[in-house]
JSON list of C-alpha atoms in Angstrom, two decimals:
[
{"chain": "V", "resi": 1, "resn": "MET", "atom": "CA", "xyz": [0.00, 0.00, 0.00]},
{"chain": "V", "resi": 2, "resn": "THR", "atom": "CA", "xyz": [1.13, 3.47, -0.75]},
{"chain": "V", "resi": 3, "resn": "ARG", "atom": "CA", "xyz": [1.30, 5.77, 2.15]},
{"chain": "V", "resi": 4, "resn": "PRO", "atom": "CA", "xyz": [-0.95, 8.81, 1.92]},
{"chain": "V", "resi": 5, "resn": "THR", "atom": "CA", "xyz": [0.96, 11.92, 1.19]},
{"chain": "V", "resi": 6, "resn": "THR", "atom": "CA", "xyz": [0.73, 14.69, 3.71]},
{"chain": "V", "resi": 7, "resn": "ALA", "atom": "CA", "xyz": [-0.03, 18.11, 2.32]},
{"chain": "V", "resi": 8, "resn": "PRO", "atom": "CA", "xyz": [2.73, 20.55, 3.11]},
{"chain": "V", "resi": 9, "resn": "ALA", "atom": "CA", "xyz": [1.96, 23.02, 5.81]},
{"chain": "V", "resi": 10, "resn": "PRO", "atom": "CA", "xyz": [1.06, 26.42, 4.41]},
{"chain": "V", "resi": 11, "resn": "THR", "atom": "CA", "xyz": [3.87, 28.86, 4.64]},
{"chain": "V", "resi": 12, "resn": "THR", "atom": "CA", "xyz": [3.21, 32.21, 6.21]},
{"chain": "V", "resi": 13, "resn": "THR", "atom": "CA", "xyz": [5.06, 35.29, 5.14]},
{"chain": "V", "resi": 14, "resn": "PRO", "atom": "CA", "xyz": [6.34, 37.23, 8.13]},
{"chain": "V", "resi": 15, "resn": "PRO", "atom": "CA", "xyz": [5.07, 40.79, 8.24]},
{"chain": "V", "resi": 16, "resn": "ALA", "atom": "CA", "xyz": [7.45, 43.34, 6.84]},
{"chain": "V", "resi": 17, "resn": "ALA", "atom": "CA", "xyz": [9.23, 45.44, 9.41]},
{"chain": "V", "resi": 18, "resn": "SER", "atom": "CA", "xyz": [7.90, 48.98, 9.73]},
{"chain": "V", "resi": 19, "resn": "VAL", "atom": "CA", "xyz": [10.27, 51.63, 8.48]},
{"chain": "V", "resi": 20, "resn": "PRO", "atom": "CA", "xyz": [10.07, 54.82, 10.56]},
{"chain": "V", "resi": 21, "resn": "HIS", "atom": "CA", "xyz": [9.38, 58.10, 8.79]},
{"chain": "V", "resi": 22, "resn": "THR", "atom": "CA", "xyz": [12.33, 60.43, 8.63]},
{"chain": "V", "resi": 23, "resn": "ALA", "atom": "CA", "xyz": [12.14, 64.02, 9.86]},
{"chain": "V", "resi": 24, "resn": "THR", "atom": "CA", "xyz": [12.18, 65.21, 6.25]},
{"chain": "V", "resi": 25, "resn": "GLU", "atom": "CA", "xyz": [9.32, 62.89, 5.31]},
{"chain": "V", "resi": 26, "resn": "ASP", "atom": "CA", "xyz": [7.30, 64.12, 8.30]},
{"chain": "V", "resi": 27, "resn": "ALA", "atom": "CA", "xyz": [7.92, 67.76, 7.35]},
{"chain": "V", "resi": 28, "resn": "VAL", "atom": "CA", "xyz": [6.95, 67.23, 3.70]},
{"chain": "V", "resi": 29, "resn": "ALA", "atom": "CA", "xyz": [3.87, 65.23, 4.71]},
{"chain": "V", "resi": 30, "resn": "MET", "atom": "CA", "xyz": [2.76, 67.91, 7.20]},
{"chain": "V", "resi": 31, "resn": "PHE", "atom": "CA", "xyz": [3.07, 70.61, 4.56]},
{"chain": "V", "resi": 32, "resn": "THR", "atom": "CA", "xyz": [1.24, 68.46, 2.00]},
{"chain": "V", "resi": 33, "resn": "GLY", "atom": "CA", "xyz": [-1.59, 67.58, 4.38]},
{"chain": "V", "resi": 34, "resn": "VAL", "atom": "CA", "xyz": [-2.05, 71.13, 5.64]},
{"chain": "V", "resi": 35, "resn": "LEU", "atom": "CA", "xyz": [-1.93, 72.55, 2.11]},
{"chain": "V", "resi": 36, "resn": "LEU", "atom": "CA", "xyz": [-4.67, 70.14, 1.00]},
{"chain": "V", "resi": 37, "resn": "ILE", "atom": "CA", "xyz": [-6.78, 71.04, 4.03]},
{"chain": "V", "resi": 38, "resn": "SER", "atom": "CA", "xyz": [-6.32, 74.77, 3.34]},
{"chain": "V", "resi": 39, "resn": "VAL", "atom": "CA", "xyz": [-7.63, 74.22, -0.20]},
{"chain": "V", "resi": 40, "resn": "GLY", "atom": "CA", "xyz": [-10.63, 72.37, 1.23]},
{"chain": "V", "resi": 41, "resn": "VAL", "atom": "CA", "xyz": [-11.21, 75.29, 3.63]},
{"chain": "V", "resi": 42, "resn": "ALA", "atom": "CA", "xyz": [-11.11, 77.65, 0.63]},
{"chain": "V", "resi": 43, "resn": "PHE", "atom": "CA", "xyz": [-13.86, 75.60, -1.03]},
{"chain": "V", "resi": 44, "resn": "PHE", "atom": "CA", "xyz": [-16.00, 75.74, 2.13]},
{"chain": "V", "resi": 45, "resn": "THR", "atom": "CA", "xyz": [-15.51, 79.45, 2.84]},
{"chain": "V", "resi": 46, "resn": "SER", "atom": "CA", "xyz": [-16.10, 80.49, -0.78]},
{"chain": "V", "resi": 47, "resn": "ALA", "atom": "CA", "xyz": [-19.42, 78.63, -0.76]},
{"chain": "V", "resi": 48, "resn": "GLY", "atom": "CA", "xyz": [-20.39, 79.76, 2.76]},
{"chain": "V", "resi": 49, "resn": "LEU", "atom": "CA", "xyz": [-20.26, 76.23, 4.16]},
{"chain": "V", "resi": 50, "resn": "LEU", "atom": "CA", "xyz": [-18.87, 74.80, 7.40]},
{"chain": "V", "resi": 51, "resn": "THR", "atom": "CA", "xyz": [-17.59, 71.56, 8.86]},
{"chain": "V", "resi": 52, "resn": "GLY", "atom": "CA", "xyz": [-17.42, 69.86, 12.25]},
{"chain": "V", "resi": 53, "resn": "GLY", "atom": "CA", "xyz": [-15.02, 70.03, 15.18]},
{"chain": "V", "resi": 54, "resn": "THR", "atom": "CA", "xyz": [-12.93, 73.07, 16.05]},
{"chain": "V", "resi": 55, "resn": "ALA", "atom": "CA", "xyz": [-12.85, 74.08, 12.40]},
{"chain": "V", "resi": 56, "resn": "GLY", "atom": "CA", "xyz": [-16.66, 74.20, 12.43]},
{"chain": "V", "resi": 57, "resn": "LEU", "atom": "CA", "xyz": [-16.64, 76.53, 15.43]},
{"chain": "V", "resi": 58, "resn": "ALA", "atom": "CA", "xyz": [-14.04, 78.67, 13.67]},
{"chain": "V", "resi": 59, "resn": "PHE", "atom": "CA", "xyz": [-16.28, 78.86, 10.59]},
{"chain": "V", "resi": 60, "resn": "LEU", "atom": "CA", "xyz": [-19.29, 79.93, 12.69]},
{"chain": "V", "resi": 61, "resn": "LEU", "atom": "CA", "xyz": [-17.32, 82.66, 14.46]},
{"chain": "V", "resi": 62, "resn": "HIS", "atom": "CA", "xyz": [-15.79, 83.73, 11.14]},
{"chain": "V", "resi": 63, "resn": "TYR", "atom": "CA", "xyz": [-19.22, 84.14, 9.56]},
{"chain": "V", "resi": 64, "resn": "ALA", "atom": "CA", "xyz": [-20.60, 85.92, 12.65]},
{"chain": "V", "resi": 65, "resn": "THR", "atom": "CA", "xyz": [-17.71, 88.32, 13.29]},
{"chain": "V", "resi": 66, "resn": "GLY", "atom": "CA", "xyz": [-15.85, 88.67, 10.00]},
{"chain": "V", "resi": 67, "resn": "ILE", "atom": "CA", "xyz": [-12.54, 87.82, 11.71]},
{"chain": "V", "resi": 68, "resn": "GLY", "atom": "CA", "xyz": [-10.28, 85.65, 9.57]},
{"chain": "V", "resi": 69, "resn": "PHE", "atom": "CA", "xyz": [-10.79, 81.89, 9.87]},
{"chain": "V", "resi": 70, "resn": "GLY", "atom": "CA", "xyz": [-7.07, 81.31, 10.45]},
{"chain": "V", "resi": 71, "resn": "LYS", "atom": "CA", "xyz": [-6.86, 83.64, 13.46]},
{"chain": "V", "resi": 72, "resn": "ILE", "atom": "CA", "xyz": [-9.94, 82.15, 15.12]},
{"chain": "V", "resi": 73, "resn": "PHE", "atom": "CA", "xyz": [-8.86, 78.57, 14.42]},
{"chain": "V", "resi": 74, "resn": "PHE", "atom": "CA", "xyz": [-5.43, 79.14, 15.98]},
{"chain": "V", "resi": 75, "resn": "VAL", "atom": "CA", "xyz": [-6.86, 80.70, 19.15]},
{"chain": "V", "resi": 76, "resn": "LEU", "atom": "CA", "xyz": [-9.53, 78.02, 19.60]},
{"chain": "V", "resi": 77, "resn": "ASN", "atom": "CA", "xyz": [-6.89, 75.31, 19.54]},
{"chain": "V", "resi": 78, "resn": "LEU", "atom": "CA", "xyz": [-4.72, 76.81, 22.29]},
{"chain": "V", "resi": 79, "resn": "PRO", "atom": "CA", "xyz": [-6.50, 75.15, 25.28]},
{"chain": "V", "resi": 80, "resn": "PHE", "atom": "CA", "xyz": [-6.18, 71.69, 23.71]},
{"chain": "V", "resi": 81, "resn": "TYR", "atom": "CA", "xyz": [-2.39, 71.57, 23.55]},
{"chain": "V", "resi": 82, "resn": "TRP", "atom": "CA", "xyz": [-2.11, 70.81, 27.27]},
{"chain": "V", "resi": 83, "resn": "LEU", "atom": "CA", "xyz": [-4.35, 67.79, 26.77]},
{"chain": "V", "resi": 84, "resn": "ALA", "atom": "CA", "xyz": [-2.33, 66.66, 23.77]},
{"chain": "V", "resi": 85, "resn": "LEU", "atom": "CA", "xyz": [0.93, 66.99, 25.69]},
{"chain": "V", "resi": 86, "resn": "ARG", "atom": "CA", "xyz": [-0.43, 65.00, 28.62]},
{"chain": "V", "resi": 87, "resn": "LYS", "atom": "CA", "xyz": [-2.19, 62.24, 26.68]},
{"chain": "V", "resi": 88, "resn": "LEU", "atom": "CA", "xyz": [-0.40, 61.90, 23.34]},
{"chain": "V", "resi": 89, "resn": "GLY", "atom": "CA", "xyz": [3.18, 62.98, 24.01]},
{"chain": "V", "resi": 90, "resn": "ARG", "atom": "CA", "xyz": [5.48, 65.87, 23.18]},
{"chain": "V", "resi": 91, "resn": "GLU", "atom": "CA", "xyz": [6.25, 64.86, 19.58]},
{"chain": "V", "resi": 92, "resn": "PHE", "atom": "CA", "xyz": [2.57, 64.63, 18.64]},
{"chain": "V", "resi": 93, "resn": "THR", "atom": "CA", "xyz": [1.85, 67.95, 20.37]},
{"chain": "V", "resi": 94, "resn": "LEU", "atom": "CA", "xyz": [4.69, 69.79, 18.62]},
{"chain": "V", "resi": 95, "resn": "LYS", "atom": "CA", "xyz": [3.65, 68.42, 15.22]},
{"chain": "V", "resi": 96, "resn": "THR", "atom": "CA", "xyz": [0.03, 69.38, 15.89]},
{"chain": "V", "resi": 97, "resn": "PHE", "atom": "CA", "xyz": [1.00, 72.89, 16.99]},
{"chain": "V", "resi": 98, "resn": "ALA", "atom": "CA", "xyz": [3.11, 73.35, 13.84]},
{"chain": "V", "resi": 99, "resn": "ALA", "atom": "CA", "xyz": [0.27, 72.04, 11.63]},
{"chain": "V", "resi": 100, "resn": "VAL", "atom": "CA", "xyz": [-2.31, 74.35, 13.24]},
{"chain": "V", "resi": 101, "resn": "LEU", "atom": "CA", "xyz": [0.02, 77.34, 12.90]},
{"chain": "V", "resi": 102, "resn": "LEU", "atom": "CA", "xyz": [0.73, 76.53, 9.26]},
{"chain": "V", "resi": 103, "resn": "LEU", "atom": "CA", "xyz": [-2.97, 76.12, 8.47]},
{"chain": "V", "resi": 104, "resn": "SER", "atom": "CA", "xyz": [-3.76, 79.43, 10.17]},
{"chain": "V", "resi": 105, "resn": "VAL", "atom": "CA", "xyz": [-1.13, 81.20, 8.04]},
{"chain": "V", "resi": 106, "resn": "LEU", "atom": "CA", "xyz": [-2.18, 79.54, 4.78]},
{"chain": "V", "resi": 107, "resn": "THR", "atom": "CA", "xyz": [-5.87, 80.29, 5.27]},
{"chain": "V", "resi": 108, "resn": "GLU", "atom": "CA", "xyz": [-5.04, 83.94, 5.99]},
{"chain": "V", "resi": 109, "resn": "LEU", "atom": "CA", "xyz": [-3.10, 84.11, 2.71]},
{"chain": "V", "resi": 110, "resn": "GLN", "atom": "CA", "xyz": [-5.64, 82.04, 0.78]},
{"chain": "V", "resi": 111, "resn": "ALA", "atom": "CA", "xyz": [-7.54, 85.01, -0.65]},
{"chain": "V", "resi": 112, "resn": "GLN", "atom": "CA", "xyz": [-4.35, 86.19, -2.35]},
{"chain": "V", "resi": 113, "resn": "LEU", "atom": "CA", "xyz": [-3.38, 82.72, -3.57]},
{"chain": "V", "resi": 114, "resn": "LEU", "atom": "CA", "xyz": [-6.67, 81.09, -4.59]},
{"chain": "V", "resi": 115, "resn": "GLN", "atom": "CA", "xyz": [-9.90, 82.66, -5.81]},
{"chain": "V", "resi": 116, "resn": "PHE", "atom": "CA", "xyz": [-13.06, 81.24, -7.36]},
{"chain": "V", "resi": 117, "resn": "SER", "atom": "CA", "xyz": [-15.17, 83.24, -9.81]},
{"chain": "V", "resi": 118, "resn": "GLN", "atom": "CA", "xyz": [-17.95, 80.65, -9.66]},
{"chain": "V", "resi": 119, "resn": "LEU", "atom": "CA", "xyz": [-18.40, 77.72, -7.28]},
{"chain": "V", "resi": 120, "resn": "GLN", "atom": "CA", "xyz": [-21.54, 75.60, -6.97]},
{"chain": "V", "resi": 121, "resn": "PRO", "atom": "CA", "xyz": [-22.16, 74.91, -3.23]},
{"chain": "V", "resi": 122, "resn": "LEU", "atom": "CA", "xyz": [-22.87, 71.18, -3.50]},
{"chain": "V", "resi": 123, "resn": "TYR", "atom": "CA", "xyz": [-19.76, 70.66, -5.62]},
{"chain": "V", "resi": 124, "resn": "ALA", "atom": "CA", "xyz": [-17.78, 72.75, -3.11]},
{"chain": "V", "resi": 125, "resn": "ALA", "atom": "CA", "xyz": [-19.08, 70.56, -0.27]},
{"chain": "V", "resi": 126, "resn": "ILE", "atom": "CA", "xyz": [-18.16, 67.25, -1.90]},
{"chain": "V", "resi": 127, "resn": "ALA", "atom": "CA", "xyz": [-14.86, 68.34, -3.45]},
{"chain": "V", "resi": 128, "resn": "GLY", "atom": "CA", "xyz": [-13.85, 70.27, -0.33]},
{"chain": "V", "resi": 129, "resn": "GLY", "atom": "CA", "xyz": [-14.74, 67.30, 1.89]},
{"chain": "V", "resi": 130, "resn": "LEU", "atom": "CA", "xyz": [-12.73, 64.84, -0.20]},
{"chain": "V", "resi": 131, "resn": "ILE", "atom": "CA", "xyz": [-9.71, 67.16, -0.40]},
{"chain": "V", "resi": 132, "resn": "THR", "atom": "CA", "xyz": [-9.85, 67.92, 3.33]},
{"chain": "V", "resi": 133, "resn": "GLY", "atom": "CA", "xyz": [-10.23, 64.23, 4.21]},
{"chain": "V", "resi": 134, "resn": "THR", "atom": "CA", "xyz": [-7.17, 63.38, 2.11]},
{"chain": "V", "resi": 135, "resn": "GLY", "atom": "CA", "xyz": [-5.20, 66.08, 3.91]},
{"chain": "V", "resi": 136, "resn": "PHE", "atom": "CA", "xyz": [-6.22, 64.71, 7.30]},
{"chain": "V", "resi": 137, "resn": "LEU", "atom": "CA", "xyz": [-5.27, 61.22, 6.16]},
{"chain": "V", "resi": 138, "resn": "VAL", "atom": "CA", "xyz": [-1.75, 62.40, 5.30]},
{"chain": "V", "resi": 139, "resn": "LEU", "atom": "CA", "xyz": [-1.40, 64.04, 8.73]},
{"chain": "V", "resi": 140, "resn": "PHE", "atom": "CA", "xyz": [-2.74, 61.02, 10.63]},
{"chain": "V", "resi": 141, "resn": "ARG", "atom": "CA", "xyz": [-0.28, 58.70, 8.91]},
{"chain": "V", "resi": 142, "resn": "HIS", "atom": "CA", "xyz": [2.57, 60.84, 10.19]},
{"chain": "V", "resi": 143, "resn": "ARG", "atom": "CA", "xyz": [1.28, 61.04, 13.79]},
{"chain": "V", "resi": 144, "resn": "CYS", "atom": "CA", "xyz": [-0.03, 64.58, 13.48]},
{"chain": "V", "resi": 145, "resn": "SER", "atom": "CA", "xyz": [-3.43, 66.25, 13.65]},
{"chain": "V", "resi": 146, "resn": "LEU", "atom": "CA", "xyz": [-5.10, 69.64, 13.78]},
{"chain": "V", "resi": 147, "resn": "GLY", "atom": "CA", "xyz": [-5.89, 69.28, 17.47]},
{"chain": "V", "resi": 148, "resn": "GLY", "atom": "CA", "xyz": [-9.10, 70.66, 18.89]},
{"chain": "V", "resi": 149, "resn": "VAL", "atom": "CA", "xyz": [-12.18, 68.62, 19.73]},
{"chain": "V", "resi": 150, "resn": "GLY", "atom": "CA", "xyz": [-10.54, 65.34, 18.71]},
{"chain": "V", "resi": 151, "resn": "ILE", "atom": "CA", "xyz": [-7.98, 65.67, 21.50]},
{"chain": "V", "resi": 152, "resn": "ALA", "atom": "CA", "xyz": [-10.72, 66.54, 24.03]},
{"chain": "V", "resi": 153, "resn": "ALA", "atom": "CA", "xyz": [-12.70, 63.50, 22.92]},
{"chain": "V", "resi": 154, "resn": "LEU", "atom": "CA", "xyz": [-9.70, 61.24, 23.55]},
{"chain": "V", "resi": 155, "resn": "TYR", "atom": "CA", "xyz": [-9.20, 62.80, 26.98]},
{"chain": "V", "resi": 156, "resn": "LEU", "atom": "CA", "xyz": [-12.85, 62.27, 27.97]},
{"chain": "V", "resi": 157, "resn": "GLN", "atom": "CA", "xyz": [-12.66, 58.68, 26.77]},
{"chain": "V", "resi": 158, "resn": "ASP", "atom": "CA", "xyz": [-9.59, 58.01, 28.94]},
{"chain": "V", "resi": 159, "resn": "ARG", "atom": "CA", "xyz": [-10.88, 59.90, 31.98]},
{"chain": "V", "resi": 160, "resn": "TYR", "atom": "CA", "xyz": [-14.58, 59.02, 32.02]},
{"chain": "V", "resi": 161, "resn": "GLY", "atom": "CA", "xyz": [-14.93, 56.15, 29.57]},
{"chain": "V", "resi": 162, "resn": "TRP", "atom": "CA", "xyz": [-16.98, 58.19, 27.10]},
{"chain": "V", "resi": 163, "resn": "ARG", "atom": "CA", "xyz": [-16.63, 56.88, 23.55]},
{"chain": "V", "resi": 164, "resn": "ALA", "atom": "CA", "xyz": [-14.48, 59.34, 21.60]},
{"chain": "V", "resi": 165, "resn": "GLY", "atom": "CA", "xyz": [-16.49, 58.82, 18.43]},
{"chain": "V", "resi": 166, "resn": "LYS", "atom": "CA", "xyz": [-19.77, 59.59, 20.18]},
{"chain": "V", "resi": 167, "resn": "VAL", "atom": "CA", "xyz": [-18.30, 62.70, 21.81]},
{"chain": "V", "resi": 168, "resn": "GLN", "atom": "CA", "xyz": [-17.05, 63.93, 18.43]},
{"chain": "V", "resi": 169, "resn": "MET", "atom": "CA", "xyz": [-20.45, 63.23, 16.85]},
{"chain": "V", "resi": 170, "resn": "ALA", "atom": "CA", "xyz": [-22.29, 65.07, 19.64]},
{"chain": "V", "resi": 171, "resn": "VAL", "atom": "CA", "xyz": [-20.07, 68.13, 19.22]},
{"chain": "V", "resi": 172, "resn": "ASP", "atom": "CA", "xyz": [-20.54, 68.09, 15.45]},
{"chain": "V", "resi": 173, "resn": "CYS", "atom": "CA", "xyz": [-24.32, 67.87, 15.87]},
{"chain": "V", "resi": 174, "resn": "CYS", "atom": "CA", "xyz": [-24.26, 70.87, 18.21]},
{"chain": "V", "resi": 175, "resn": "ILE", "atom": "CA", "xyz": [-22.21, 72.83, 15.69]},
{"chain": "V", "resi": 176, "resn": "VAL", "atom": "CA", "xyz": [-24.70, 72.00, 12.92]},
{"chain": "V", "resi": 177, "resn": "LEU", "atom": "CA", "xyz": [-27.61, 73.12, 15.14]},
{"chain": "V", "resi": 178, "resn": "LEU", "atom": "CA", "xyz": [-25.82, 76.37, 15.99]},
{"chain": "V", "resi": 179, "resn": "ALA", "atom": "CA", "xyz": [-25.20, 76.91, 12.30]},
{"chain": "V", "resi": 180, "resn": "LEU", "atom": "CA", "xyz": [-28.96, 77.15, 11.71]},
{"chain": "V", "resi": 181, "resn": "TRP", "atom": "CA", "xyz": [-28.89, 80.53, 13.46]},
{"chain": "V", "resi": 182, "resn": "SER", "atom": "CA", "xyz": [-26.47, 82.09, 10.97]},
{"chain": "V", "resi": 183, "resn": "VAL", "atom": "CA", "xyz": [-26.39, 79.82, 7.90]},
{"chain": "V", "resi": 184, "resn": "GLU", "atom": "CA", "xyz": [-29.23, 79.01, 5.51]},
{"chain": "V", "resi": 185, "resn": "PRO", "atom": "CA", "xyz": [-30.69, 75.53, 6.12]},
{"chain": "V", "resi": 186, "resn": "VAL", "atom": "CA", "xyz": [-29.85, 74.42, 2.58]},
{"chain": "V", "resi": 187, "resn": "ARG", "atom": "CA", "xyz": [-26.20, 75.34, 3.16]},
{"chain": "V", "resi": 188, "resn": "VAL", "atom": "CA", "xyz": [-26.27, 73.33, 6.37]},
{"chain": "V", "resi": 189, "resn": "LEU", "atom": "CA", "xyz": [-27.44, 70.34, 4.31]},
{"chain": "V", "resi": 190, "resn": "TRP", "atom": "CA", "xyz": [-24.63, 70.89, 1.82]},
{"chain": "V", "resi": 191, "resn": "SER", "atom": "CA", "xyz": [-22.20, 71.14, 4.75]},
{"chain": "V", "resi": 192, "resn": "ILE", "atom": "CA", "xyz": [-23.41, 67.75, 5.99]},
{"chain": "V", "resi": 193, "resn": "ALA", "atom": "CA", "xyz": [-22.67, 66.33, 2.54]},
{"chain": "V", "resi": 194, "resn": "GLY", "atom": "CA", "xyz": [-19.14, 67.73, 2.84]},
{"chain": "V", "resi": 195, "resn": "ALA", "atom": "CA", "xyz": [-18.70, 66.15, 6.27]},
{"chain": "V", "resi": 196, "resn": "VAL", "atom": "CA", "xyz": [-19.86, 62.79, 4.90]},
{"chain": "V", "resi": 197, "resn": "ALA", "atom": "CA", "xyz": [-17.34, 63.03, 2.03]},
{"chain": "V", "resi": 198, "resn": "LEU", "atom": "CA", "xyz": [-14.54, 63.91, 4.48]},
{"chain": "V", "resi": 199, "resn": "ASN", "atom": "CA", "xyz": [-15.31, 61.04, 6.83]},
{"chain": "V", "resi": 200, "resn": "LEU", "atom": "CA", "xyz": [-15.73, 58.62, 3.95]},
{"chain": "V", "resi": 201, "resn": "VAL", "atom": "CA", "xyz": [-12.10, 59.17, 2.97]},
{"chain": "V", "resi": 202, "resn": "LEU", "atom": "CA", "xyz": [-10.96, 58.47, 6.54]},
{"chain": "V", "resi": 203, "resn": "ALA", "atom": "CA", "xyz": [-13.27, 55.48, 7.03]},
{"chain": "V", "resi": 204, "resn": "MET", "atom": "CA", "xyz": [-11.99, 53.73, 3.90]},
{"chain": "V", "resi": 205, "resn": "ASN", "atom": "CA", "xyz": [-8.31, 54.48, 4.35]},
{"chain": "V", "resi": 206, "resn": "HIS", "atom": "CA", "xyz": [-7.54, 55.11, 8.03]},
{"chain": "V", "resi": 207, "resn": "ARG", "atom": "CA", "xyz": [-8.37, 51.72, 9.51]},
{"chain": "V", "resi": 208, "resn": "PRO", "atom": "CA", "xyz": [-6.51, 49.58, 12.09]},
{"chain": "V", "resi": 209, "resn": "GLY", "atom": "CA", "xyz": [-4.23, 47.05, 10.42]},
{"chain": "V", "resi": 210, "resn": "ARG", "atom": "CA", "xyz": [-4.34, 48.75, 7.03]},
{"chain": "V", "resi": 211, "resn": "TYR", "atom": "CA", "xyz": [-1.50, 51.13, 7.72]},
{"chain": "V", "resi": 212, "resn": "MET", "atom": "CA", "xyz": [0.93, 51.37, 10.62]},
{"chain": "V", "resi": 213, "resn": "ALA", "atom": "CA", "xyz": [2.47, 54.80, 11.06]},
{"chain": "V", "resi": 214, "resn": "VAL", "atom": "CA", "xyz": [5.83, 54.97, 12.80]}
]
């Protein structure tokens, strides 16, 4: 009798070792991400739209007071750096501070660098959301962010067990409700479409196990 052959055990390929980003790569990525986000902000502001988080609050105050978005956004983020330093480390905090400062400067210069003669609001919402989401994705993959409500949500999750995603969603809902006092309801709807486009980019591409930033 012939002995039954045993199927060879499947071979597993060991995971490739992560290669840390260099300082130059981090700097280029931060500039790229912030530049993309500033273009998305230009789409939103030109169409009179808004978004969630600290940027959404900055938009509301910008529309209500006429003060530049960049100035308001920078000031609103100041209280969150202490939380970032305590919870996420010095490197993350310094990168975030640099990214917020750069975005504030770029958005202040945006009127001189980028102008739209005609921009349909729904197109501005979708295109601006996709561009902004791509910019955030670049920042996240290099351990950087634009601070604000996201840092507070992480702190509340660690301190009180509140789900960060639910905290972020609650804040965004409040911002949308506040927007009804100063923004036309149809523009609020277009803004929601922009937020969906932004989060769609992150949901599809910024997932655990899909990319490991070092």
